[in-house]
Coordinates of C-alpha atoms and ligand atoms in Angstrom, one line a residue:
X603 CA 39.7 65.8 92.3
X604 CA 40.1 65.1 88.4
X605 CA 38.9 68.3 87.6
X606 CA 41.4 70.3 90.2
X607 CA 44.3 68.5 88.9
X608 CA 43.4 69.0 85.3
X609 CA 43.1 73.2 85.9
X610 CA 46.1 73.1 88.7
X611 CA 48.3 71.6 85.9
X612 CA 48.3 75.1 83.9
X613 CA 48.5 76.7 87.1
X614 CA 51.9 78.1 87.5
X615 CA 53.1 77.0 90.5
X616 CA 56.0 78.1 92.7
X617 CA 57.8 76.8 96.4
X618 CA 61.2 76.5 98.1
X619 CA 62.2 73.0 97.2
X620 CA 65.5 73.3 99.7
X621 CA 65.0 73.1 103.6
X622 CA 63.9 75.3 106.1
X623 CA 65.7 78.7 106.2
X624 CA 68.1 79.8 107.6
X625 CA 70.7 77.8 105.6
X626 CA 74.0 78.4 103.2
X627 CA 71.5 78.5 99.8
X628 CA 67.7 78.1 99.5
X629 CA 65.8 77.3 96.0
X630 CA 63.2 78.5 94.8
X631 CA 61.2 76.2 92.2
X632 CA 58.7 77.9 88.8
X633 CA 57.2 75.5 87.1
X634 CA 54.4 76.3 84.6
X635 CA 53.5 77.9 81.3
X636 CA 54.6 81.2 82.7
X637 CA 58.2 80.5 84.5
X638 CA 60.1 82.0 81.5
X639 CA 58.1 85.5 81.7
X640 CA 58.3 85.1 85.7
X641 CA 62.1 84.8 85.5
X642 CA 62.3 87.9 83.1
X643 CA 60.6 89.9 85.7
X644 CA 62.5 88.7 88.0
X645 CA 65.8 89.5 86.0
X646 CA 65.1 91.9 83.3
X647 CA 66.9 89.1 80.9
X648 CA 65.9 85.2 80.4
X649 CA 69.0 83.6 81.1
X650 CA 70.1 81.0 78.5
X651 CA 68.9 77.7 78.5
X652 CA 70.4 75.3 81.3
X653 CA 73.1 77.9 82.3
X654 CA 73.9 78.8 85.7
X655 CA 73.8 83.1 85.1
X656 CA 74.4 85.1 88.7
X657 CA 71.8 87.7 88.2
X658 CA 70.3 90.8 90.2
X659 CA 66.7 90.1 91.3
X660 CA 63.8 92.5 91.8
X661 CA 60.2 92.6 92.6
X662 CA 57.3 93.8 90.3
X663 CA 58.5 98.0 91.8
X664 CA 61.8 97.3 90.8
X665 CA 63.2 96.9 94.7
X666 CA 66.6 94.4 94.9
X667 CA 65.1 91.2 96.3
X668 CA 68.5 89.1 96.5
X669 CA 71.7 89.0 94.1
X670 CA 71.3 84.8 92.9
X671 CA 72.0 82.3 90.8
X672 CA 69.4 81.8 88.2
X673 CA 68.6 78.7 86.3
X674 CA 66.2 78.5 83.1
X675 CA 64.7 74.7 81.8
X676 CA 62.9 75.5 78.9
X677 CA 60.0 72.3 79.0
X678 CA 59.1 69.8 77.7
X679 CA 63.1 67.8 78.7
X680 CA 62.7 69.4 82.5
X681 CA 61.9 67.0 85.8
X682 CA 58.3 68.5 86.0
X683 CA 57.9 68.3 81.9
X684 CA 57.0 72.3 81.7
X685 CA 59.2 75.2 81.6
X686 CA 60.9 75.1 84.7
X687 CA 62.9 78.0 86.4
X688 CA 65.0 77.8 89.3
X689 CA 66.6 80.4 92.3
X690 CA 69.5 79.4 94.0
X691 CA 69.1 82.3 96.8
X692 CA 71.0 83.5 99.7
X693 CA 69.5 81.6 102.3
X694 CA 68.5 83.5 105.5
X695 CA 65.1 83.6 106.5
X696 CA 64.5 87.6 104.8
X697 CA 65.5 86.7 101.7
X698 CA 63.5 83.9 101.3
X699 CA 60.3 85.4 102.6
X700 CA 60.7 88.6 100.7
X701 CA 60.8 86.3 97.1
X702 CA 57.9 84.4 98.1
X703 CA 55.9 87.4 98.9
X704 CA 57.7 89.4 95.8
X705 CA 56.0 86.0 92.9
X706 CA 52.7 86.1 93.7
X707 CA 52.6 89.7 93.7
X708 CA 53.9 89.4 90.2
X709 CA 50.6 88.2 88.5
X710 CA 50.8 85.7 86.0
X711 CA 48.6 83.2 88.4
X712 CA 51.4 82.6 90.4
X713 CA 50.7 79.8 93.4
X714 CA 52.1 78.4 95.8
X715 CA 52.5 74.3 95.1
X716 CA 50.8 71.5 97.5
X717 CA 53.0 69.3 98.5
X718 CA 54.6 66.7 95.8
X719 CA 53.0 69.1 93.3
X720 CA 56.1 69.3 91.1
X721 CA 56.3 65.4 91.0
X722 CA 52.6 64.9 90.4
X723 CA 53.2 66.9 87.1
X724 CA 55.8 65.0 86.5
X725 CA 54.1 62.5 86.4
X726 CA 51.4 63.4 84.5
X727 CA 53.6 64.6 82.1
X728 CA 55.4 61.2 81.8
X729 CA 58.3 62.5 83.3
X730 CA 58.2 59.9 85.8
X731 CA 55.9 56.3 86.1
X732 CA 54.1 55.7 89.1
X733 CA 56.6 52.6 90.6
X734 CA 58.9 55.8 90.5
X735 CA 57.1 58.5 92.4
X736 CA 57.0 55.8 94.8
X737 CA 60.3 55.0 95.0
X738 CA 60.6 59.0 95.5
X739 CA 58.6 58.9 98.2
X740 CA 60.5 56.2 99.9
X741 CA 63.8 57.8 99.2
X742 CA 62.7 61.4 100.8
X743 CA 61.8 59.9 104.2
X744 CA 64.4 56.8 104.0
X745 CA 66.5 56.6 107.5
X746 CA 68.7 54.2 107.4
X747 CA 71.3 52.6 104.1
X748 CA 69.3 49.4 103.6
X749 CA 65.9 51.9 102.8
X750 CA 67.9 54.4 100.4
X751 CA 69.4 51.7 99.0
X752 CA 66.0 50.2 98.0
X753 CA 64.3 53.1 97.1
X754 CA 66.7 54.0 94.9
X755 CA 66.5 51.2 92.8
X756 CA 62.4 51.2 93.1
X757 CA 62.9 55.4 92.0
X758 CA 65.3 54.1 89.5
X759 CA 62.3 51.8 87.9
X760 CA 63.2 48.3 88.7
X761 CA 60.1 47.2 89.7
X762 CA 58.8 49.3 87.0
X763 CA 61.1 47.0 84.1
X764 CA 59.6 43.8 86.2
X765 CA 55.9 44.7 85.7
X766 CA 57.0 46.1 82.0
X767 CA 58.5 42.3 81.6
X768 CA 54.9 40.7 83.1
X769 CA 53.0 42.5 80.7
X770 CA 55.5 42.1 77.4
X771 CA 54.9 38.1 78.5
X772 CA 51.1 38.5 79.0
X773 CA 50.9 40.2 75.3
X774 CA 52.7 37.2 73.9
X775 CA 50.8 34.7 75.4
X776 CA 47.5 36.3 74.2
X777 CA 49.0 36.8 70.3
X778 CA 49.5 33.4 70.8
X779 CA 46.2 32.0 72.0
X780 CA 44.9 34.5 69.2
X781 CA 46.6 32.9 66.2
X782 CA 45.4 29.1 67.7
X783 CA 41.8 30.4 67.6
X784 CA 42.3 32.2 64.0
X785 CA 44.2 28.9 63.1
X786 CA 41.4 26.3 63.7
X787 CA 38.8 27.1 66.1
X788 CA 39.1 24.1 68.0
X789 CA 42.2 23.5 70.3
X790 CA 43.1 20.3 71.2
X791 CA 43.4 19.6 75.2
X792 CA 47.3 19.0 75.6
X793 CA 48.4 20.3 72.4
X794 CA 48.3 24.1 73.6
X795 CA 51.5 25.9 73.0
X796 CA 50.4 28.6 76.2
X797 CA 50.0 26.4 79.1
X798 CA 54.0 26.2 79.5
X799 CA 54.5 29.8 78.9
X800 CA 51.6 30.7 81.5
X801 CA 53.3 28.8 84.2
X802 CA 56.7 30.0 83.5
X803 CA 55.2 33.8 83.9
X804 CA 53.4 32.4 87.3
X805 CA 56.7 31.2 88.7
X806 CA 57.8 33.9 88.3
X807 CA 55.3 36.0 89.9
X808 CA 55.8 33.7 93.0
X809 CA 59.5 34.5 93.1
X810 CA 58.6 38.6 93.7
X811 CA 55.9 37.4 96.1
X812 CA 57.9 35.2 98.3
X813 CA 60.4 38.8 98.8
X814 CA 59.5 39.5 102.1
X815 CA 57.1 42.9 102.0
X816 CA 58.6 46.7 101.4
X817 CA 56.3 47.4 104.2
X818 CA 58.5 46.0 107.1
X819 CA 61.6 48.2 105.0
X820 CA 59.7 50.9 104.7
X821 CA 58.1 51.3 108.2
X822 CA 60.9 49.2 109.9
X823 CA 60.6 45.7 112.0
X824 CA 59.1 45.8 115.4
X825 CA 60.8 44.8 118.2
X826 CA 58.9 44.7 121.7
X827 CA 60.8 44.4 124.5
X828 CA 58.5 42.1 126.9
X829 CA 58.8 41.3 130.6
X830 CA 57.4 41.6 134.1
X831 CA 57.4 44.7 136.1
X832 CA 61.2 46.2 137.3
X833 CA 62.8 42.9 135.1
X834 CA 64.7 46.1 133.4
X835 CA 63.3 46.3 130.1
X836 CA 63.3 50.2 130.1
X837 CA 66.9 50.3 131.1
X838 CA 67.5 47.7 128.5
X839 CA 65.4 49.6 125.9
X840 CA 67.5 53.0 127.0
X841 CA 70.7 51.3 126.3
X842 CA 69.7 49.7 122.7
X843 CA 69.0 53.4 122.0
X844 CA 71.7 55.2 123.4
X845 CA 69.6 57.7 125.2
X846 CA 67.7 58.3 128.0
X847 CA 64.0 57.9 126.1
X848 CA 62.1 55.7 128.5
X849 CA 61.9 56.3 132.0
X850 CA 63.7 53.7 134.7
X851 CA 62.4 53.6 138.4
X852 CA 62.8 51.1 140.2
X853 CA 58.7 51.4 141.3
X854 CA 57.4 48.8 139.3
X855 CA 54.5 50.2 136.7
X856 CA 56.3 52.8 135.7
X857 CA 56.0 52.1 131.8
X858 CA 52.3 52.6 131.4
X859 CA 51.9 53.2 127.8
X860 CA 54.6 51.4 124.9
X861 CA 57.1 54.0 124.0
X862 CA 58.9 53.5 120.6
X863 CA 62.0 54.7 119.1
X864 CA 63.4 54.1 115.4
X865 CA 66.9 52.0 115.8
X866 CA 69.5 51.0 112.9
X867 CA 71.1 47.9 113.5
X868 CA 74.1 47.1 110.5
X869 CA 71.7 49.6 108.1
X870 CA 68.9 47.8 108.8
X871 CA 65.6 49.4 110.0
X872 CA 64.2 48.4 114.0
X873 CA 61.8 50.0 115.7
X874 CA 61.7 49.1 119.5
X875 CA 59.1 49.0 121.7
X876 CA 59.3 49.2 125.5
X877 CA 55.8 47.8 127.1
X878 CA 54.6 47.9 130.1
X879 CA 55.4 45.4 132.7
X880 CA 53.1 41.7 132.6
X881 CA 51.3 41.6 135.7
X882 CA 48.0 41.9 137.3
X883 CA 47.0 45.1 138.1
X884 CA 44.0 46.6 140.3
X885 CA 45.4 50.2 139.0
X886 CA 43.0 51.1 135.9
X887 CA 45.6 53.1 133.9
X888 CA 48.2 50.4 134.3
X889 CA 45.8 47.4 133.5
X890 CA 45.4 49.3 129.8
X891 CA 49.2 49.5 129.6
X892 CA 49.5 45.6 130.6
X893 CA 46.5 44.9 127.8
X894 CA 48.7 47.8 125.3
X895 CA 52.1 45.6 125.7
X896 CA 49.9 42.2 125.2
X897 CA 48.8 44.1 121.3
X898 CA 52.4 45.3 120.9
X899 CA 53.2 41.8 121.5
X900 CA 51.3 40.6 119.0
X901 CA 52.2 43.2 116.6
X902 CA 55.7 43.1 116.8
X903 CA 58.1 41.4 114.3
X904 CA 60.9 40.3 117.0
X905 CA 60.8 39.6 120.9
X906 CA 63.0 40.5 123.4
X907 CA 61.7 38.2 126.0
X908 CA 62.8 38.8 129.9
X909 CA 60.1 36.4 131.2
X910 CA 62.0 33.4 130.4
X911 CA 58.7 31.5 129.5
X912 CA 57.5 32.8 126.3
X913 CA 56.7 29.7 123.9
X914 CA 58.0 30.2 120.7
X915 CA 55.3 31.3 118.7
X916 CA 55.2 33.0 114.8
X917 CA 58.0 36.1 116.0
X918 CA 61.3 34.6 116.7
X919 CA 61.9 35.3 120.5
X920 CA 65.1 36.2 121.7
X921 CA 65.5 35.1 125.2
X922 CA 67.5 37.4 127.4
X923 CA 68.7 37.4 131.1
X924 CA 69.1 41.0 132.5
X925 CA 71.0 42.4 135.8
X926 CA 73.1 39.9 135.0
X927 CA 76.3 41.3 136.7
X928 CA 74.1 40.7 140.3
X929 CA 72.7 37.8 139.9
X930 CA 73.7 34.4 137.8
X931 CA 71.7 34.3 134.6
X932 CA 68.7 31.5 133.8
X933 CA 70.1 29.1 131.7
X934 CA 69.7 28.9 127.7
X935 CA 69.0 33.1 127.7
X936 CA 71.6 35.5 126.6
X937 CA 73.2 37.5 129.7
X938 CA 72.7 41.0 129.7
X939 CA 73.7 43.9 132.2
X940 CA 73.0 47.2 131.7
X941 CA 75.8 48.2 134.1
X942 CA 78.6 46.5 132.8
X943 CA 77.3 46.2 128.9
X944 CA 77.8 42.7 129.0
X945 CA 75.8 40.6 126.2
X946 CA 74.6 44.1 124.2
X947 CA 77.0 43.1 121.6
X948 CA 75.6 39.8 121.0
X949 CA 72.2 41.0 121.1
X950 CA 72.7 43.8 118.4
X951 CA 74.2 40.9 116.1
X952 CA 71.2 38.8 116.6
X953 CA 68.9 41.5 116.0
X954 CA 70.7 42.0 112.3
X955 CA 71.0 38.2 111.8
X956 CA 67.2 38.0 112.7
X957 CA 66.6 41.6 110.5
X958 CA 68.7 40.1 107.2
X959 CA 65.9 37.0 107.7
X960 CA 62.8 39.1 107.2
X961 CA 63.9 42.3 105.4
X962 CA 64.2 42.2 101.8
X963 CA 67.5 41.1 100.7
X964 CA 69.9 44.0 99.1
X965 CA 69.0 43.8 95.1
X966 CA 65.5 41.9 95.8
X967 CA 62.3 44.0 94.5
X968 CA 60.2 44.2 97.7
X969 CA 56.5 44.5 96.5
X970 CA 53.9 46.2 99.5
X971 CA 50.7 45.5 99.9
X972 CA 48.8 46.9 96.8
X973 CA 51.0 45.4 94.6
X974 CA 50.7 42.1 96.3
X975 CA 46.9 42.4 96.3
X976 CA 47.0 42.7 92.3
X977 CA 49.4 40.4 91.9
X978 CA 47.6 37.7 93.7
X979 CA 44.9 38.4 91.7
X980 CA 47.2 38.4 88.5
X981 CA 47.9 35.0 90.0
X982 CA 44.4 33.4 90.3
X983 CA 43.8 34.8 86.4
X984 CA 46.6 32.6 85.4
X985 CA 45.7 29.5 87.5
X986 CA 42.1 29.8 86.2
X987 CA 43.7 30.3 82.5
X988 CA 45.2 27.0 82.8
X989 CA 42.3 25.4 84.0
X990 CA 40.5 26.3 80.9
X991 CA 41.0 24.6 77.6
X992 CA 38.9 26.9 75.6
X993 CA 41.0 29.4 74.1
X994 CA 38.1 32.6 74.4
X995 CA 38.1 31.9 77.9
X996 CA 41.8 31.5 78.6
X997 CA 41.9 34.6 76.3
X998 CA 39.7 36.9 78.4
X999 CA 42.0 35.3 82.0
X1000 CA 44.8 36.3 80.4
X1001 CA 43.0 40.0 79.7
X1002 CA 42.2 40.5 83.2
X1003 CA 45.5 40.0 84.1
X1004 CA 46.9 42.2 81.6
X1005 CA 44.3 44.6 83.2
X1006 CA 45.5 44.0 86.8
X1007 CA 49.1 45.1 86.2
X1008 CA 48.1 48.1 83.9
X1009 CA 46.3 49.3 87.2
X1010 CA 49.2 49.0 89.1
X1011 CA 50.8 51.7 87.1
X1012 CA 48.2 54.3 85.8
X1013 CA 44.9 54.3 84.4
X1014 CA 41.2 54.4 86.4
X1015 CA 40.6 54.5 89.3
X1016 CA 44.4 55.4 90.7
X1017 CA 43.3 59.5 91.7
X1018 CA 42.7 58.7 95.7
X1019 CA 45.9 56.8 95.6
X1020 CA 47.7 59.3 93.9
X1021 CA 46.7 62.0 96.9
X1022 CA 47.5 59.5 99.1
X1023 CA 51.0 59.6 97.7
X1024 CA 51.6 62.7 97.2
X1025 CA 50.4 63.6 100.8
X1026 CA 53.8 61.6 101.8
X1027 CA 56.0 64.3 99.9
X1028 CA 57.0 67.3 101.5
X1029 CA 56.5 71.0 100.0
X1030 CA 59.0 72.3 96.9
X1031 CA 59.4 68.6 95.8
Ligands
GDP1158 P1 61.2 47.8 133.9 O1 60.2 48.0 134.9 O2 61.2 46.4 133.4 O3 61.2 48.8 132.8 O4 62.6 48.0 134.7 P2 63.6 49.2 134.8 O5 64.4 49.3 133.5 O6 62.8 50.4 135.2 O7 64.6 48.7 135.9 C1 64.2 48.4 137.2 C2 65.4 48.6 138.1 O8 66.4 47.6 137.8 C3 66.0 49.9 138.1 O9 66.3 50.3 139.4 C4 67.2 49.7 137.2 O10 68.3 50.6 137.5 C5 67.6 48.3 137.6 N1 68.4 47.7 136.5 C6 68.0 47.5 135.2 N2 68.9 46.9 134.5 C7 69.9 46.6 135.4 C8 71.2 45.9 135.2 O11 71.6 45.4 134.2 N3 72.0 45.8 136.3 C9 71.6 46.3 137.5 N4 72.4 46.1 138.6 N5 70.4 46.9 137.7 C10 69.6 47.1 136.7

């Protein structure tokens, strides 16, 4: 892999970075050692330097390929950090195909990019720090406000500054522990000026992990809707979505199999699930949809409980009472009727109220799980620092640490991760 990256990277590499055709403008992304001489083939003339110029293009036999706007990023101050050229084209489906044929046909090594290509260089250029290709990542396939919101202060490098601010802390402590042992070689146990400096950076390493995880932002919080058979949990599910996405019969069984569907509640990420019916079942196929909805229950965040008797347990439970304008609801559940739309209100409020609990708060760095892992580990190097009161071997804690959080944001071992990644961005970005 190191080896295709490090040959790919002179590559010049080309793809339409705008949406599928047909649309009002497409663009057309060069970025490489050879974009300037591609865009002089292209247009006879470079165009100056960060200047939109309207220019005729034509392929290698000198055919009209599409009058456009031409732009021209000379490297190394350009989002990929190479020369970069850009073709804001007309954007029907002919033009576009006929300037993707006309580059490679150019020469120059022309290829097409892989997906996340452009920011991969970016990064490796230093255009951009890890934290922030995440945040990238987040931002391109973030639904609802709460999830741009976030990842546009992840892409923006907040966490980034945080980790920056760990390691500026972990470099003072060890300068410190360094001048003790150049000092005197022996340290007296009480009298070390690092102990209260090592807690204050573990406190504060708590705080990030006590956010709750970017995962449950990222992927959204799970809601199952749980009941027995015909209690009107599809209907229910139907009518939280505002379309007709599961299927309601009145022939109980019908849900066989959990069907989900991606729901924002006050800009806040849901996705519900609709489960099977609890209840014994001789039918094969329904018994694996009963044991499906038992998993779902115990993967999901939130319940929407119809049974009535589901003990509280680690999910908070919502308790609901459906059908509710035929018959009088239990007691201590919410009312709901899917006829009359009494009680969806109040449920969609306590789905937010319950959502603002266990989502990251608005301006809160949510950590997922890789940075967790390391920063537990960052954790147990501090604790075991403090236990020490030989300065070498708090010295080497305090290195591992150092080493933990530099892997968080480059260095060995971070190429799978990095395909990983970049297998989340979409072609042209
Ligand atoms: P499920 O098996 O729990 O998914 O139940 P369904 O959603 O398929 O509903 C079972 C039956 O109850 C269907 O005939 C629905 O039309 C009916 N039903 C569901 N909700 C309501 C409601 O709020 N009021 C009334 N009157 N009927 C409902």
């Amino acid at each position: 892999m190191a080896t295709r990256n490090k040959s790919a990277s002179s590559d010049t590499i080309y793809a339409l970075s705008s949406g599928q055709p047909p649309a009002a403008i497409a663009i057309i992304r060069i970025s490489g050692p050879e974009a300037g001489l591609v865009l002089e083939r292209l247009t006879d003339v470079r165009p100056e330097p960060r200047r939109a110029s309207l220019r005729m293009l034509r392929d290698g036999s000198g055919d009209i390929l599409d009058h456009a706007l031409t732009l021209w990023f000379p490297g190394p101050a350009t989002a990929t950090g190479e020369d970069l050229a850009e073709l804001h084209l007309h954007g029907g489906r002919a033009v576009v195909d006929a300037v993707l044929s006309a580059l490679p046909a150019l020469g120059h090594g022309l290829r097409l990019a892989e997906p996340g290509e452009f920011t991969r260089r970016a990064l490796l250029n230093g255009q951009m720090d890890l934290s922030a290709v995440e945040g990238l990542a987040d931002l391109l396939t973030a639904e609802t406000e709460r999830q741009r919101k976030e990842a546009l202060r992840r892409a923006d490098g907040a966490l980034t500054r945080r980790l920056g601010d760990w390691t500026r802390s972990l470099l003072a402590i060890a300068a410190r522990i360094e001048a003790e042992i150049d000092y005197d070689g022996e340290v007296e146990l009480g009298s070390d000026s690092t102990a209260s400096p090592i807690s204050a950076l573990s406190a504060d390493i708590d705080k990030a992990l006590a956010v709750p995880p970017a995962e449950r932002l990222r992927d959204g919080l799970r809601v199952a809707i749980v009941g027995p058979p015909n209690a009107g949990k599809s209907t229910l599910f139907n009518a939280l979505v505002g379309r007709e996405a599961a299927i309601v019969s009145d022939i109980p069984g019908t849900t066989r199999d959990a069907i989900e569907r991606p729901l924002s509640i006050a800009g806040m990420p849901f996705v519900l699930v609709d489960t099977a019916g609890l209840r014994e079942t001789d039918d094969p196929i329904e018994r694996i949809g009963v044991e499906r909805a038992h998993n779902q229950r115990a993967l999901a965040d939130i319940i929407i409980d119809l049974t009535g008797d589901m003990a509280a347990g680690d999910q908070p439970i919502i308790s609901v009472s459906t059908k509710a304008d035929v018959r009088p609801p239990r007691e201590d559940a919410l009312a709901l009727s899917a006829v009359t739309g009494e009680g969806l209100a109040t449920l969609h409020a306590r789905l937010a109220d319950i959502g603002s609990r266990l989502l990251p708060r608005e301006g809160e760095v949510a950590l997922d799980r890789r940075y967790r892992e390391r920063l537990y580990e960052v954790r147990a190097e501090l604790d075991a620092a403090l236990a020490t009161s030989d300065p070498l071997l708090r010295a080497e804690h305090i290195r591992i640490a150092r080493e933990r959080i530099d892997s968080l944001t480059g260095g060995a071992g971070i190429e799978d991760m990095l395909d990983a990644l970049f297998g989340r961005f979409c072609l042209g970005k």
